Coordinates of C-alpha atoms and ligand atoms in Angstrom, one line a residue:
X6 CA 0.0 0.0 0.0
X7 CA 1.2 3.5 -0.8
X8 CA 2.2 5.9 2.0
X9 CA -1.0 7.6 3.2
X10 CA 0.9 10.5 5.0
X11 CA 0.2 13.2 2.3
X12 CA -3.5 12.2 2.3
X13 CA -3.8 12.2 6.1
X14 CA -2.3 15.7 6.2
X15 CA -5.1 17.1 4.0
X16 CA -8.1 14.9 4.7
X17 CA -10.7 15.9 7.4
X18 CA -12.9 12.7 7.3
X19 CA -12.1 9.2 8.4
X20 CA -9.4 7.2 6.6
X21 CA -10.0 3.5 7.2
X22 CA -7.7 0.6 6.4
X23 CA -7.9 -3.1 7.2
X24 CA -6.2 -2.3 10.5
X25 CA -9.5 -0.6 11.5
X26 CA -11.3 -4.0 11.7
X27 CA -15.1 -3.8 12.0
X28 CA -15.3 -0.1 11.0
X29 CA -13.4 -0.9 7.8
X30 CA -15.6 -4.0 7.1
X31 CA -18.8 -2.0 7.5
X32 CA -17.5 0.8 5.3
X33 CA -16.4 -1.5 2.5
X34 CA -19.6 -3.6 2.3
X35 CA -21.5 -3.1 -1.0
X36 CA -25.2 -3.5 -1.6
X37 CA -24.5 -6.4 -3.9
X38 CA -22.8 -9.1 -1.9
X39 CA -21.2 -10.5 -5.0
X40 CA -18.6 -7.7 -4.7
X41 CA -16.7 -8.5 -1.5
X42 CA -13.7 -6.4 -2.2
X43 CA -11.0 -5.0 0.1
X44 CA -9.9 -1.5 -0.7
X45 CA -6.4 -0.4 0.3
X46 CA -7.9 2.7 2.0
X47 CA -11.4 4.0 2.4
X48 CA -11.6 7.8 2.4
X49 CA -14.9 9.0 3.9
X50 CA -15.2 12.5 2.6
X51 CA -16.9 15.3 4.6
X52 CA -17.0 17.9 1.9
X53 CA -15.6 19.2 -1.4
X54 CA -12.1 19.8 0.1
X55 CA -11.8 16.2 1.1
X56 CA -12.9 15.1 -2.4
X57 CA -10.3 17.4 -3.9
X58 CA -7.6 15.9 -1.6
X59 CA -8.6 12.3 -2.3
X60 CA -8.8 12.8 -6.1
X61 CA -5.4 14.6 -6.1
X62 CA -3.8 11.9 -4.0
X63 CA -5.1 9.0 -6.2
X64 CA -3.9 10.8 -9.3
X65 CA -0.5 11.7 -8.0
X66 CA 0.1 8.2 -6.4
X67 CA -1.4 6.4 -9.4
X68 CA -3.7 4.6 -7.1
X69 CA -6.8 3.0 -8.7
X70 CA -9.9 5.0 -7.5
X71 CA -13.5 4.1 -7.0
X72 CA -16.2 6.6 -6.0
X73 CA -19.2 5.7 -3.9
X74 CA -22.4 7.6 -3.3
X75 CA -25.1 5.2 -2.0
X76 CA -23.2 2.0 -2.9
X77 CA -26.0 0.5 -5.0
X78 CA -24.1 -0.2 -8.1
X79 CA -25.3 -3.7 -9.0
X80 CA -22.2 -4.0 -11.3
X81 CA -19.9 -3.4 -8.3
X82 CA -18.3 -0.1 -9.5
X83 CA -18.3 1.5 -6.1
X84 CA -16.0 -1.1 -4.5
X85 CA -12.4 -1.7 -5.4
X86 CA -9.7 -4.2 -4.6
X87 CA -6.5 -2.6 -3.1
X88 CA -7.1 0.9 -4.4
X89 CA -8.7 4.0 -2.9
X90 CA -12.4 4.0 -2.2
X91 CA -13.7 7.5 -2.0
X92 CA -16.9 7.2 0.1
X93 CA -19.2 10.2 -0.1
X94 CA -21.6 8.7 2.4
X95 CA -21.0 11.3 5.1
X96 CA -21.9 14.2 2.8
X97 CA -25.6 14.5 3.5
X98 CA -26.2 18.2 3.4
X99 CA -29.5 19.3 1.8
X100 CA -31.3 22.6 1.4
X101 CA -34.8 23.0 -0.1
X102 CA -35.8 26.3 -1.6
X103 CA -39.6 25.9 -1.6
X104 CA -40.2 29.2 -3.4
X105 CA -37.9 28.5 -6.3
X106 CA -38.8 24.7 -6.1
X107 CA -35.2 23.7 -6.1
X108 CA -33.1 21.5 -3.8
X109 CA -29.4 21.5 -3.3
X110 CA -28.3 18.1 -2.2
X111 CA -24.9 16.4 -1.4
X112 CA -24.0 13.0 -2.9
X113 CA -24.1 10.9 0.3
X114 CA -27.9 11.2 0.5
X115 CA -30.2 8.3 -0.2
X116 CA -33.6 8.8 -1.9
X117 CA -35.3 8.1 1.4
X118 CA -33.4 10.9 3.0
X119 CA -33.9 13.4 0.2
X120 CA -37.6 12.7 -0.2
X121 CA -38.1 13.2 3.5
X122 CA -36.7 16.8 3.2
X123 CA -38.5 17.8 0.0
X124 CA -41.8 16.3 1.2
X125 CA -41.7 18.6 4.3
X126 CA -42.7 21.2 1.7
X127 CA -45.0 19.0 -0.4
X128 CA -42.3 18.8 -3.1
X129 CA -40.5 15.9 -4.8
X130 CA -38.5 15.1 -7.9
X131 CA -38.1 11.8 -9.7
X132 CA -36.3 9.4 -7.4
X133 CA -35.3 5.8 -6.8
X134 CA -37.9 3.1 -6.2
X135 CA -35.9 1.8 -3.2
X136 CA -35.2 4.3 -0.5
X137 CA -31.7 3.1 0.2
X138 CA -30.5 3.9 -3.3
X139 CA -28.0 6.8 -3.4
X140 CA -29.1 9.9 -5.2
X141 CA -25.6 10.4 -6.8
X142 CA -25.1 7.4 -9.0
X143 CA -28.8 7.3 -9.7
X144 CA -29.0 10.9 -11.1
X145 CA -25.7 10.6 -13.1
X146 CA -26.8 7.2 -14.6
X147 CA -30.3 8.5 -15.8
X148 CA -32.6 8.0 -12.8
X149 CA -35.8 6.2 -13.5
X150 CA -38.6 6.4 -10.9
X151 CA -42.4 6.3 -10.4
X152 CA -42.7 10.0 -11.3
X153 CA -40.9 9.7 -14.7
X154 CA -44.0 9.8 -16.9
X155 CA -45.0 13.1 -15.3
X156 CA -41.7 14.8 -14.6
X157 CA -39.0 12.9 -16.6
X158 CA -35.9 11.1 -15.4
X159 CA -33.9 12.4 -12.5
X160 CA -31.2 13.6 -14.9
X161 CA -33.9 15.7 -16.7
X162 CA -34.4 17.5 -13.4
X163 CA -30.8 18.3 -12.9
X164 CA -30.3 22.1 -12.9
X165 CA -26.6 22.3 -11.9
X166 CA -23.8 20.3 -10.3
X167 CA -20.6 21.1 -8.5
X168 CA -17.9 18.7 -9.9
X169 CA -14.4 17.9 -8.8
X170 CA -12.6 17.0 -12.0
X171 CA -9.5 14.7 -12.4
X172 CA -7.1 17.6 -12.1
X173 CA -8.6 18.6 -8.7
X174 CA -10.6 21.6 -9.8
X175 CA -14.1 22.3 -8.5
X176 CA -16.4 23.5 -11.4
X177 CA -20.0 24.3 -11.5
X178 CA -21.7 22.8 -14.5
X179 CA -25.1 24.1 -15.7
X180 CA -26.8 25.2 -18.9
X181 CA -24.9 28.5 -18.5
X182 CA -21.5 27.3 -17.3
X183 CA -19.4 24.3 -18.7
X184 CA -22.5 23.4 -20.6
X185 CA -21.0 20.5 -22.4
X186 CA -19.9 18.9 -19.1
X187 CA -23.4 19.6 -17.8
X188 CA -24.8 17.7 -20.8
X189 CA -22.5 14.8 -20.1
X190 CA -23.6 14.5 -16.5
X191 CA -27.2 13.9 -17.6
X192 CA -26.8 10.2 -18.0
X193 CA -23.0 9.8 -18.7
X194 CA -22.4 8.5 -15.2
X195 CA -19.4 9.2 -13.0
X196 CA -17.0 9.5 -15.9
X197 CA -16.2 13.2 -15.8
X198 CA -15.6 13.9 -12.1
X199 CA -17.0 13.6 -8.6
X200 CA -20.2 15.5 -8.1
X201 CA -20.1 17.2 -4.6
X202 CA -23.5 18.9 -4.9
X203 CA -26.6 18.5 -7.1
X204 CA -29.2 21.2 -7.8
X205 CA -32.5 19.6 -8.8
X206 CA -35.9 20.9 -9.9
X207 CA -38.8 20.0 -7.6
X208 CA -42.5 19.6 -8.3
X209 CA -45.7 19.7 -6.2
X210 CA -46.4 16.1 -5.2
X211 CA -48.5 14.8 -2.3
X212 CA -47.9 14.7 0.6
X213 CA -50.7 12.2 0.0
X214 CA -51.0 10.2 -3.2
X215 CA -53.0 7.2 -4.4
X216 CA -50.8 4.1 -4.6
X217 CA -50.1 0.6 -3.7
X218 CA -50.6 -2.6 -5.5
X219 CA -53.1 -5.0 -7.1
X220 CA -52.0 -8.6 -6.5
X221 CA -53.0 -11.4 -8.9
X222 CA -52.3 -15.1 -9.0
X223 CA -49.5 -16.1 -11.3
X224 CA -52.0 -18.3 -13.2
X225 CA -53.6 -15.1 -14.5
X226 CA -50.3 -13.6 -15.6
X227 CA -51.0 -13.5 -19.3
X228 CA -54.4 -11.9 -18.9
X229 CA -53.1 -9.4 -16.4
X230 CA -50.2 -8.4 -18.7
X231 CA -52.5 -7.9 -21.6
X232 CA -55.0 -5.9 -19.6
X233 CA -52.2 -3.8 -18.1
X234 CA -50.8 -3.1 -21.6
X235 CA -54.2 -2.0 -22.8
X236 CA -54.9 0.1 -19.7
X237 CA -51.6 1.9 -19.9
X238 CA -51.9 2.6 -23.7
X239 CA -53.9 5.9 -23.2
X240 CA -53.1 6.4 -19.5
X241 CA -52.3 10.0 -18.5
X242 CA -48.9 11.1 -17.4
X243 CA -50.0 11.2 -13.7
X244 CA -50.2 7.4 -13.8
X245 CA -46.8 5.7 -13.0
X246 CA -46.0 2.3 -11.8
X247 CA -45.2 -1.0 -13.3
X248 CA -46.0 -4.7 -13.4
X249 CA -43.9 -7.0 -11.3
X250 CA -43.5 -10.8 -11.4
X251 CA -42.7 -11.8 -7.8
X252 CA -43.2 -14.3 -5.1
X253 CA -45.8 -12.9 -2.7
X254 CA -44.2 -12.1 0.6
X255 CA -45.6 -13.7 3.8
X256 CA -46.7 -10.2 4.9
X257 CA -49.9 -9.5 6.9
X258 CA -51.4 -7.5 4.0
X259 CA -51.1 -10.5 1.6
X260 CA -54.1 -12.9 1.7
X261 CA -53.0 -16.2 3.3
X262 CA -53.8 -18.2 0.1
X263 CA -51.2 -16.2 -1.9
X264 CA -48.3 -16.0 0.6
X265 CA -45.0 -17.4 -0.7
X266 CA -46.6 -18.3 -4.1
X267 CA -45.6 -16.9 -7.5
X268 CA -47.8 -13.9 -8.2
X269 CA -48.1 -10.8 -10.4
X270 CA -48.4 -7.3 -8.9
X271 CA -49.5 -4.1 -10.6
X272 CA -47.8 -1.3 -8.8
X273 CA -50.0 1.8 -8.9
X274 CA -48.5 5.3 -8.5
X275 CA -51.2 7.9 -9.2
X276 CA -50.1 11.6 -8.8
X277 CA -53.4 13.2 -9.9
X278 CA -56.7 13.9 -8.1
X279 CA -57.4 10.7 -6.1
X280 CA -61.0 10.2 -7.2
X281 CA -59.9 10.4 -10.9
X282 CA -57.3 7.8 -10.1
X283 CA -59.9 5.4 -8.6
X284 CA -62.1 5.7 -11.6
X285 CA -59.2 5.0 -13.9
X286 CA -58.2 2.0 -11.7
X287 CA -61.7 0.5 -11.9
X288 CA -61.1 -0.1 -15.6
X289 CA -58.2 -2.5 -14.7
X290 CA -60.1 -4.0 -11.8
X291 CA -63.0 -4.9 -14.1
X292 CA -60.7 -6.4 -16.8
X293 CA -59.1 -8.8 -14.3
X294 CA -60.3 -8.8 -10.7
X295 CA -57.3 -8.8 -8.4
X296 CA -56.9 -11.4 -5.7
X297 CA -55.9 -8.6 -3.3
X298 CA -56.5 -4.8 -3.7
X299 CA -53.9 -2.9 -1.7
X300 CA -54.4 0.5 -3.4
X301 CA -55.1 3.4 -1.0
X302 CA -54.3 7.0 -0.2
X303 CA -50.9 7.0 1.4
X304 CA -48.0 9.5 1.9
X305 CA -45.7 9.9 -1.1
X306 CA -42.8 8.7 1.1
X307 CA -44.7 5.5 1.9
X308 CA -45.2 4.9 -1.9
X309 CA -41.5 5.5 -2.4
X310 CA -40.7 2.7 0.0
X311 CA -43.3 0.2 -1.2
X312 CA -40.7 -2.3 -2.6
X313 CA -38.0 -1.7 0.1
X314 CA -38.8 -5.0 2.0
X315 CA -38.0 -7.0 -1.1
X316 CA -34.7 -5.3 -1.6
X317 CA -32.5 -5.5 1.5
X318 CA -28.7 -5.0 1.2
X319 CA -26.4 -8.0 1.3
X320 CA -28.1 -10.3 -1.3
X321 CA -26.3 -11.4 -4.4
X322 CA -27.4 -9.7 -7.7
X323 CA -27.1 -9.8 -11.4
X324 CA -29.4 -7.6 -13.5
X325 CA -30.2 -7.1 -17.2
X326 CA -32.6 -4.6 -18.7
X327 CA -33.8 -3.4 -22.1
X328 CA -36.2 -1.0 -23.7
X329 CA -38.8 -2.9 -25.7
X330 CA -40.1 -1.6 -29.1
X331 CA -43.4 -3.3 -28.5
X332 CA -45.2 -5.5 -26.0
X333 CA -47.2 -7.7 -28.3
X334 CA -48.9 -11.0 -27.3
X335 CA -45.8 -13.0 -28.1
X336 CA -43.7 -10.8 -25.9
X337 CA -46.1 -11.2 -23.1
X338 CA -46.1 -15.0 -23.5
X339 CA -42.3 -15.0 -23.5
X340 CA -42.0 -12.8 -20.4
X341 CA -44.5 -14.9 -18.5
X342 CA -42.6 -18.1 -19.5
X343 CA -39.3 -16.6 -18.3
X344 CA -40.8 -15.4 -15.0
X345 CA -42.1 -18.9 -14.4
X346 CA -38.6 -20.3 -14.7
X347 CA -37.0 -17.9 -12.2
X348 CA -34.3 -19.6 -10.1
X349 CA -34.8 -17.6 -6.9
X350 CA -37.8 -16.5 -5.0
X351 CA -36.2 -13.0 -4.6
X352 CA -35.8 -12.5 -8.4
X353 CA -38.2 -10.3 -10.4
X354 CA -39.1 -9.3 -13.9
X355 CA -40.5 -5.8 -14.0
X356 CA -42.3 -4.2 -16.9
X357 CA -42.4 -0.4 -16.9
X358 CA -44.4 1.8 -19.2
X359 CA -42.8 4.7 -21.0
X360 CA -44.3 7.8 -22.7
X361 CA -45.2 11.3 -21.8
X362 CA -42.4 13.3 -20.0
X363 CA -39.9 10.5 -20.7
X364 CA -40.4 10.8 -24.5
X365 CA -41.0 14.6 -24.5
X366 CA -37.3 15.5 -23.8
X367 CA -35.6 16.3 -27.1
X368 CA -33.1 13.6 -28.1
X369 CA -30.1 16.0 -28.1
X370 CA -30.9 17.4 -24.6
X371 CA -29.2 14.4 -22.9
X372 CA -26.7 11.7 -23.9
X373 CA -29.4 9.0 -23.5
X374 CA -31.2 7.3 -26.3
X375 CA -34.3 5.2 -26.5
X376 CA -36.6 8.0 -25.2
X377 CA -39.6 6.8 -27.2
X378 CA -39.5 3.2 -26.1
X379 CA -43.1 2.3 -25.0
X380 CA -41.9 -0.3 -22.5
X381 CA -38.8 -1.3 -20.4
X382 CA -38.2 -4.8 -19.2
X383 CA -36.0 -5.4 -16.2
X384 CA -34.8 -8.9 -15.2
X385 CA -33.5 -8.7 -11.7
X386 CA -31.7 -11.8 -10.5
X387 CA -31.5 -11.6 -6.6
X388 CA -30.5 -14.6 -4.5
X389 CA -28.9 -15.7 -1.2
X390 CA -26.2 -18.2 -0.7
X391 CA -24.2 -19.6 -3.6
X392 CA -24.9 -21.1 -7.0
X393 CA -24.3 -17.8 -8.8
X394 CA -23.9 -19.4 -12.2
X395 CA -27.4 -20.8 -12.2
X396 CA -29.1 -17.5 -11.2
X397 CA -27.0 -15.5 -13.7
X398 CA -27.8 -18.0 -16.5
X399 CA -31.5 -17.4 -15.8
X400 CA -31.0 -13.6 -16.2
X401 CA -29.0 -14.1 -19.4
X402 CA -31.6 -16.6 -20.8
X403 CA -34.3 -14.0 -20.2
X404 CA -32.4 -11.4 -22.0
X405 CA -31.9 -13.7 -25.0
X406 CA -35.5 -14.7 -25.1
X407 CA -36.5 -11.0 -25.2
X408 CA -34.0 -10.1 -27.9
X409 CA -36.5 -10.0 -30.7
X410 CA -38.3 -7.0 -28.9
X411 CA -35.1 -5.3 -27.6
X412 CA -34.8 -1.6 -28.6
X413 CA -31.4 -1.0 -27.1
X414 CA -30.2 2.2 -25.4
X415 CA -30.1 0.8 -21.9
X416 CA -29.1 3.6 -19.5
X417 CA -26.0 3.2 -17.4
X418 CA -28.0 2.5 -14.2
X419 CA -29.1 -0.8 -15.6
X420 CA -25.9 -2.0 -17.3
X421 CA -24.3 -4.9 -15.5
X422 CA -21.5 -6.2 -17.7
X423 CA -20.2 -2.9 -19.0
X424 CA -18.1 -4.1 -21.9
X425 CA -17.4 -1.2 -24.3
X426 CA -20.2 -2.4 -26.6
X427 CA -23.0 -2.0 -24.0
X428 CA -21.8 1.5 -22.9
X429 CA -21.6 2.7 -26.5
X430 CA -25.0 1.2 -27.2
X431 CA -26.5 3.1 -24.3
X432 CA -25.9 6.4 -26.2
X433 CA -25.5 5.4 -29.8
X434 CA -22.4 6.0 -31.9
X435 CA -22.7 9.8 -32.4
X436 CA -23.4 10.6 -28.8
X437 CA -20.7 8.2 -27.6
X438 CA -18.2 10.0 -29.7
X439 CA -19.3 13.3 -28.2
X440 CA -19.0 11.8 -24.7
X441 CA -15.5 10.4 -25.4
X442 CA -14.4 13.9 -26.6
X443 CA -15.8 15.4 -23.4
X444 CA -14.0 12.7 -21.3
X445 CA -10.8 13.6 -23.1
X446 CA -11.2 17.2 -21.9
X447 CA -12.0 16.5 -18.2
X448 CA -10.3 13.1 -17.6
X449 CA -7.8 12.4 -20.3
X450 CA -6.0 9.7 -18.3
X451 CA -9.2 7.9 -17.3
X452 CA -8.8 8.3 -13.6
X453 CA -12.5 7.8 -13.2
X454 CA -12.8 4.3 -14.7
X455 CA -14.5 2.3 -12.0
X456 CA -17.8 2.8 -13.8
X457 CA -19.6 2.0 -17.0
X458 CA -16.6 3.5 -18.7
X459 CA -16.4 6.1 -21.5
X460 CA -12.9 5.8 -22.9
X461 CA -11.3 9.2 -23.6
X462 CA -11.1 9.9 -27.3
X463 CA -7.6 9.7 -28.8
X464 CA -5.7 12.9 -29.6
Ligands
FAD1 C1 -32.2 -2.1 -4.9 C2 -31.9 -1.2 -6.1 C3 -32.9 -0.4 -6.7 C4 -32.7 0.4 -7.8 N1 -33.7 1.1 -8.3 C5 -33.5 1.9 -9.4 C6 -34.5 2.6 -10.0 O1 -35.7 2.6 -9.6 N2 -34.2 3.4 -11.0 C7 -32.9 3.6 -11.5 O2 -32.7 4.3 -12.4 N3 -32.0 2.8 -11.0 C8 -32.2 2.0 -10.0 N4 -31.2 1.3 -9.4 C9 -29.8 1.4 -10.0 C10 -29.1 2.5 -9.4 O3 -29.7 3.7 -9.7 C11 -27.7 2.6 -9.8 O4 -27.0 1.4 -9.4 C12 -27.0 3.9 -9.2 O5 -25.7 4.0 -9.8 C13 -26.9 3.8 -7.7 O6 -26.4 5.0 -7.2 P1 -25.6 5.0 -5.9 O7 -25.0 6.3 -5.6 O8 -26.3 4.3 -4.8 O9 -24.4 4.0 -6.3 P2 -22.9 3.8 -6.2 O10 -22.7 2.3 -6.2 O11 -22.4 4.5 -5.0 O12 -22.3 4.5 -7.4 C14 -22.7 4.0 -8.7 C15 -21.8 4.6 -9.8 O13 -21.9 6.0 -9.7 C16 -20.6 6.6 -9.4 N5 -20.8 7.7 -8.5 C17 -21.5 7.6 -7.3 N6 -21.5 8.8 -6.7 C18 -20.8 9.7 -7.5 C19 -20.5 11.1 -7.5 N7 -20.9 11.9 -6.5 N8 -19.8 11.6 -8.5 C20 -19.5 10.9 -9.6 N9 -19.7 9.5 -9.7 C21 -20.4 9.0 -8.7 C22 -19.8 5.5 -8.8 O14 -18.4 5.7 -9.0 C23 -20.3 4.3 -9.6 O15 -19.7 4.1 -10.8 C24 -31.4 0.5 -8.3 C25 -30.3 -0.3 -7.7 C26 -30.6 -1.1 -6.6 C27 -29.5 -1.9 -6.1

C-alpha cells in the first residue's frame, strides 16, 4: 500500500484501512454481496475539500480509484480491490428552496433521506424506487422512478452540479457554465468527475398520493399483462407504476392463500386527483379482478418505500434490462414463461411503461437514447447463498428470449457487464463520440474508470 501520510495531512474525514477492523468492514460492504472487495484505503469525505484531496492523492500516487455515493451499483463499481475507495456517504447536506422549487443536495444522501426533506414542503423530484439507493449514481446514470412519466428522469431535473474533475478543480456545471460537461452529467455517469453537490428541480407532489398494488395469482399472468398493456396505452402522465413478477411475501397485507406463491403485482402510483385515479383503476379491476387490492391513499414517502422490503442489502445480484419496441402477445407469453422459470424467490421481472415526459425531452438534450420506447423490461436476479452461475444464467436466458423485442439504449443505471459495446449502445455512436471527446477534456488519463466507462477519445 502506498504511504498515506500526504492524504492524512489534507483529509478531514475518516481514513480507514484493514487495521480498523469492524469499521473498515462496515464501510467496504457493497449493496450487492457478489462484490466482497478489500480497498487499500477508504476515504470517507466530509466535503468538497476532502474530495479534492482524495482525487489529487489518487492521481499523484497512481492509485486505482472508486467513488461511492449510496453503494447501490449492481455492477460493483463502487468497490475496489486494493485501491482508494472515495466514500461520499458522510456528505448528507441538503437545502430545499420551496419558493424556487429547487433542492441543493450532497451526494451521500439516499432517496429516502432526500424525499423526506422535500416532502416537508410538499415537493419531490423523480427518485429511486428503493429508498436506500444513493441519489448520486442514480442521477448521473439517468434516474428512472415512479414519477418519470409526469416529470421525466432524475437527470432531466438536474439544474446544476458542482464537480471535482480529475485535475482537482471544482467546477459548477449548468446550462450556462461548462454546458458540455453539464450535458455529459445527464446520463453519462461518474465518468467526468466527482459531483459534490446537485441542484434539482422540484414539483408539487402529495404529501398524500394514491398508490399501492393490485395482486394477482400467477395463473392469471397473461391476462393481467395484456389488460395492463391496454390500460396503460392511453393512460395520462399522472399514472406511473409497473407490473412485477414476484413471489408474494408472507406479509400481513397479503391474503393467506397467496403467501409465498408466485404472483403478479401491478404497482400503482397515481399523482393526480385521487377520485380520478380510482375511476381509472376501476377499468383495470374490471378487466381482471385482483386477488388482493392494496391501493389506497398514502404518503408519497410510503409509496417510495413500497418495494423496500424485497430489496434488502447483502443479497447477491445480477441484472439485465432493455427497452422494448413493443409489448405484443408473443412478448407477453415470452416474459411470463421466463418469469415462471425464475431460479430464486427473490428474483423479479418488471415491466415499466414509457411515454409522456420521458419521451418529451428532445433527443439532443441528454446523452441518453431510447426515449420513445413504449416499455422497459428489467430482469433482476436476486438470491442468497451460492450457485451464482445458475441464477446468472436465468437472467441471461431471459435477455436472450426478449432479444426480438429489444430496442437497445439501456441507460447506465441498468448495465451490469459494461463491456465497451454496451456502454456505446446506451448512447448510440454519435453521442458516444461526443462523450468520449468530453472525457478527453476532463479526464484524459481515465482516472474515473471504475464505472460504465467512456474511454477518452484519442488525440
Ligand atoms: C435495490 C436497487 C434499486 C434500484 N432502483 C433503481 C430505480 O428505480 N431506477 C434507476 O434508475 N436505478 C435503480 N437502481 C440502479 C441505481 O440507480 C444505480 O445502481 C446507481 O448507480 C446507484 O447510485 P448509488 O449512488 O447508490 O451507487 P454507487 O454504487 O455509490 O455508485 C454508482 C456509480 O456512480 C458513481 N458515483 C457515485 N457517486 C458519484 C458522484 N458523487 N460523482 C461521480 N460519480 C459517482 C460510482 O463511481 C459508480 O460508478 C437500483 C439499484 C438497486 C441496487
